[in-house]
Structure formats: C-alpha cells, structure tokens
PDB file of C-alpha atoms in Angstrom:
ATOM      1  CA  UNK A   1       0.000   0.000   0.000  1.00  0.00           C
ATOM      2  CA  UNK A   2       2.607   2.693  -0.968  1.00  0.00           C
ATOM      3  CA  UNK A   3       1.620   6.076  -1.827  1.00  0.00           C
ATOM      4  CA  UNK A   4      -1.425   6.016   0.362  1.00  0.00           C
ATOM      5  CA  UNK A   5      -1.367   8.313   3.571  1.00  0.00           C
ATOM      6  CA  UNK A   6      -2.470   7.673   6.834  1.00  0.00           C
ATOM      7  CA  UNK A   7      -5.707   8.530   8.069  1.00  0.00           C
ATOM      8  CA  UNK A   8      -5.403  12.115  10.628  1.00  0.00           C
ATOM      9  CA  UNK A   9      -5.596  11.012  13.858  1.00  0.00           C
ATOM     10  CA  UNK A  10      -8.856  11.183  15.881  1.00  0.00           C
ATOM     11  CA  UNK A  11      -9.301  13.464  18.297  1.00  0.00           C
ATOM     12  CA  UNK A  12      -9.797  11.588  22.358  1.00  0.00           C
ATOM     13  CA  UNK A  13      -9.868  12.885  25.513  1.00  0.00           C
ATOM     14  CA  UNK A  14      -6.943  15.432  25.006  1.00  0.00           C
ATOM     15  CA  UNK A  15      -8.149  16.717  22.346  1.00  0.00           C
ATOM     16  CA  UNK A  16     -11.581  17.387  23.335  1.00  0.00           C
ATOM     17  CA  UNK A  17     -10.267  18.838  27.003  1.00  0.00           C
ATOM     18  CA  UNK A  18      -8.061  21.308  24.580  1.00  0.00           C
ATOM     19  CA  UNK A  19     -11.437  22.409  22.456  1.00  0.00           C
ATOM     20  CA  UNK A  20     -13.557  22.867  25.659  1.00  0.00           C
ATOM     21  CA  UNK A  21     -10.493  25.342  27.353  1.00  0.00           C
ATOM     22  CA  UNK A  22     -10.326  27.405  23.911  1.00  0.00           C
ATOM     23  CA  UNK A  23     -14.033  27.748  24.023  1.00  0.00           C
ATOM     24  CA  UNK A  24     -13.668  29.209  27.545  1.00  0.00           C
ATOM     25  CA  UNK A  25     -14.060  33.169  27.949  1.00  0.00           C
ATOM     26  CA  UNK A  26     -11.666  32.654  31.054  1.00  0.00           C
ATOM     27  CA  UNK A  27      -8.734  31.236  28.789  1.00  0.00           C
ATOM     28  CA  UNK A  28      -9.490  33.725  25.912  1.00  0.00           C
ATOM     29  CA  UNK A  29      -8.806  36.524  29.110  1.00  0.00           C
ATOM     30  CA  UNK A  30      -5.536  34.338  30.263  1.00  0.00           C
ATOM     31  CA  UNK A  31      -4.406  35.052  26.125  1.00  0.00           C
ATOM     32  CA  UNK A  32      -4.833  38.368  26.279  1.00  0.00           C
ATOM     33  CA  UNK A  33      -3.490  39.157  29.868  1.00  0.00           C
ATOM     34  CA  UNK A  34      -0.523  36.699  28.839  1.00  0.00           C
ATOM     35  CA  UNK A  35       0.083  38.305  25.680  1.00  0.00           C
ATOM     36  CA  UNK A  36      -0.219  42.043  27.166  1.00  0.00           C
ATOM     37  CA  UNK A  37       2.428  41.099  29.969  1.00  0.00           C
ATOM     38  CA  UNK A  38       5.247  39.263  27.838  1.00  0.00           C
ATOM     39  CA  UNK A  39       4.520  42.081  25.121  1.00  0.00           C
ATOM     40  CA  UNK A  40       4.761  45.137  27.825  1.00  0.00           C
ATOM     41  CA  UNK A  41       1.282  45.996  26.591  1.00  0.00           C
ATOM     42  CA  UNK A  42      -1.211  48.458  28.302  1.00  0.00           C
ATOM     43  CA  UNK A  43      -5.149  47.541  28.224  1.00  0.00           C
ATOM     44  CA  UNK A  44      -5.515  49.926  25.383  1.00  0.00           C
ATOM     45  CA  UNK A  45      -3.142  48.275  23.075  1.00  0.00           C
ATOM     46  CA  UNK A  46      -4.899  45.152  23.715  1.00  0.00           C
ATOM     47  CA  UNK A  47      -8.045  44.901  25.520  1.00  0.00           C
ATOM     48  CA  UNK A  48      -9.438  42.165  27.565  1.00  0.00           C
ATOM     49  CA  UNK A  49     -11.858  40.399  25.321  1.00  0.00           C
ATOM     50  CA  UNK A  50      -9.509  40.255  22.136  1.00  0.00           C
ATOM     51  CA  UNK A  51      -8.621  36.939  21.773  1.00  0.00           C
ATOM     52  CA  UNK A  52     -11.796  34.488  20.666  1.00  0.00           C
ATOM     53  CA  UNK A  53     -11.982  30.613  20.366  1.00  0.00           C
ATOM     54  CA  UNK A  54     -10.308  30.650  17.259  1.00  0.00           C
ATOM     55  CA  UNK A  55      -7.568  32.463  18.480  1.00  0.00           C
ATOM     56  CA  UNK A  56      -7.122  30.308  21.300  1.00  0.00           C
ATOM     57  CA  UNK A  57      -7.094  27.281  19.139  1.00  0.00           C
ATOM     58  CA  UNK A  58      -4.169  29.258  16.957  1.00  0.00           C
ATOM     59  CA  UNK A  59      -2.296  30.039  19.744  1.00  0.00           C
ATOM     60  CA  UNK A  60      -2.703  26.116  21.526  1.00  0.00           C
ATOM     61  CA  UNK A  61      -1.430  24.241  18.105  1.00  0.00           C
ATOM     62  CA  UNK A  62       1.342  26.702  17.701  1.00  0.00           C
ATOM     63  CA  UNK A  63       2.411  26.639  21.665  1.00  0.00           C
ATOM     64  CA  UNK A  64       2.097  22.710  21.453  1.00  0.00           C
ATOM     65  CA  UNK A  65       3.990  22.700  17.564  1.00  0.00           C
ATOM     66  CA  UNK A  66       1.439  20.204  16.500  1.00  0.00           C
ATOM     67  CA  UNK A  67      -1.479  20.887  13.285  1.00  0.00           C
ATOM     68  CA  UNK A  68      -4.202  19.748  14.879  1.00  0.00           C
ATOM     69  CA  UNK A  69      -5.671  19.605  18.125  1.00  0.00           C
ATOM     70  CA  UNK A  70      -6.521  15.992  17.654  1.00  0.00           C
ATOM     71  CA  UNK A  71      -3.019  15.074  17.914  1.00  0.00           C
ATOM     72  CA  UNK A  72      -2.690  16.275  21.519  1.00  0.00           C
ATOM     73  CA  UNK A  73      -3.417  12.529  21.820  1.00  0.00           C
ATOM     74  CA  UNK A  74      -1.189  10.717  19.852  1.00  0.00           C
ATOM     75  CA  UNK A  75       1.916  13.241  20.088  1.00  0.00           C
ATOM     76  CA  UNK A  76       3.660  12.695  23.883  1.00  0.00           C
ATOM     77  CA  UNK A  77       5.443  16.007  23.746  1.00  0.00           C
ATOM     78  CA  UNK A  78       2.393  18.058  22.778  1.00  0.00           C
ATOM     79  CA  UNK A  79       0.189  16.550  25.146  1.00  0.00           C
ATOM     80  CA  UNK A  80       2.497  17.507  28.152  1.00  0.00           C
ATOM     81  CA  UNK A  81       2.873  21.097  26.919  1.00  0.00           C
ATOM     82  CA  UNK A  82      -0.824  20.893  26.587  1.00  0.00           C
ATOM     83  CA  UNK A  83      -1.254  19.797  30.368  1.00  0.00           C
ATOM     84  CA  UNK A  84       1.428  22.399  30.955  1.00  0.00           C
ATOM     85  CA  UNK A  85      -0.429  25.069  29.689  1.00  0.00           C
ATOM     86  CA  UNK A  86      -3.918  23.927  31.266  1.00  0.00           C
ATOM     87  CA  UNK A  87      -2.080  23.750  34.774  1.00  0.00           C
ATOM     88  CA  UNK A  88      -0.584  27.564  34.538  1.00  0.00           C
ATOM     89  CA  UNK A  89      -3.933  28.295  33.455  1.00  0.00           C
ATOM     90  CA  UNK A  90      -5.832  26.674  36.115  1.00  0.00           C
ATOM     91  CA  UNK A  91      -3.372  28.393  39.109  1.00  0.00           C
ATOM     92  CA  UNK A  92      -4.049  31.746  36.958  1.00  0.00           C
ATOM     93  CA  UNK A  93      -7.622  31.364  37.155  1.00  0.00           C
ATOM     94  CA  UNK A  94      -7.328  30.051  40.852  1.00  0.00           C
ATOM     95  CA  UNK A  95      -5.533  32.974  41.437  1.00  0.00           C
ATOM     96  CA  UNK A  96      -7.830  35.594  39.581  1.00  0.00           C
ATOM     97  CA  UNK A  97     -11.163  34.367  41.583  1.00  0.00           C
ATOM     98  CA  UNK A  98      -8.869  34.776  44.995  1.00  0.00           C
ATOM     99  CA  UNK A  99      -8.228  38.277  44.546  1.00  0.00           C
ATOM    100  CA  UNK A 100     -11.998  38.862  43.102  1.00  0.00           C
ATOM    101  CA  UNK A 101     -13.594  37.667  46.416  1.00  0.00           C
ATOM    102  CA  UNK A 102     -10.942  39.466  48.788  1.00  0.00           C
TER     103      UNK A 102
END
C-alpha cells in the first residue's frame, strides 16, 4: 500500500479537554493578559476580550507545535505542553477568583 497516507488522527480525551479550554471566555482573558504582559502591553493596546476561540485554538497548536488539536493525543510532547499550559492556566484562574472575592 505505498503512496497512500495515513488517516489524521482522531481526536480523544486530550483533544476534546483542549477544544472545551479554547471555548472558555476565562482562557481567551488568560491570552490576552498573557500576551499584554510578555509584550509590555497596556489595556488599550490590547483589551481584555480580544482573543476568541479561534484564536485560542491558533495560539494552543502553535504553543504545542502540532497541526491539529486531535493530535494532543497521539503526540507525547504536545500533550504535556498541553497539560502544561492547562495547569498555569488553572493556578491563573485560581488565582484571579482569589483576589476577586478578597
């Protein structure tokens, strides 16, 4: 069977858990604050609210080097930056609804 590719792989658990956190208006906030800290931005250059889901999504595949989400869970290396990335999230977000009920 030469010259025939392989099918792409299907998306599991990984891959679903990474399209769930992109659809999240918490992470899309984490993008922008990220991006306006490592980029010495003010709130005017870039607003909270900028990034969307498909933004997120951009921003996952090119953080984890992979094409597709789906391959979160076939590719070791980009499913631990993955879980990398959804644990500094998490503490973020921990963090954020700490100082919102102080």
């Amino acid at each position: 069977m030469t010259g025939q590719k392989a099918p792409p792989p299907k998306g599991g658990a990984y891959a679903r858990q990474a399209a769930m956190l992109c659809q999240d208006k918490a992470f899309q906030l984490y993008l922008d604050r990220r991006r306006r800290f490592k980029h010495q931005l003010n709130e005017s250059e870039l607003p909270d609210g900028t990034h969307t889901a498909e933004d997120a999504r951009d921003w996952l595949i090119a953080a984890c080097k992979i094409n597709s989400r789906a391959e979160l869970d076939s590719n070791q290396h980009a499913c631990q930056t993955f879980r990398m990335i959804r644990n500094r999230f998490n503490r973020w977000r921990a963090k954020e609804k700490g100082e919102k009920s102080q």
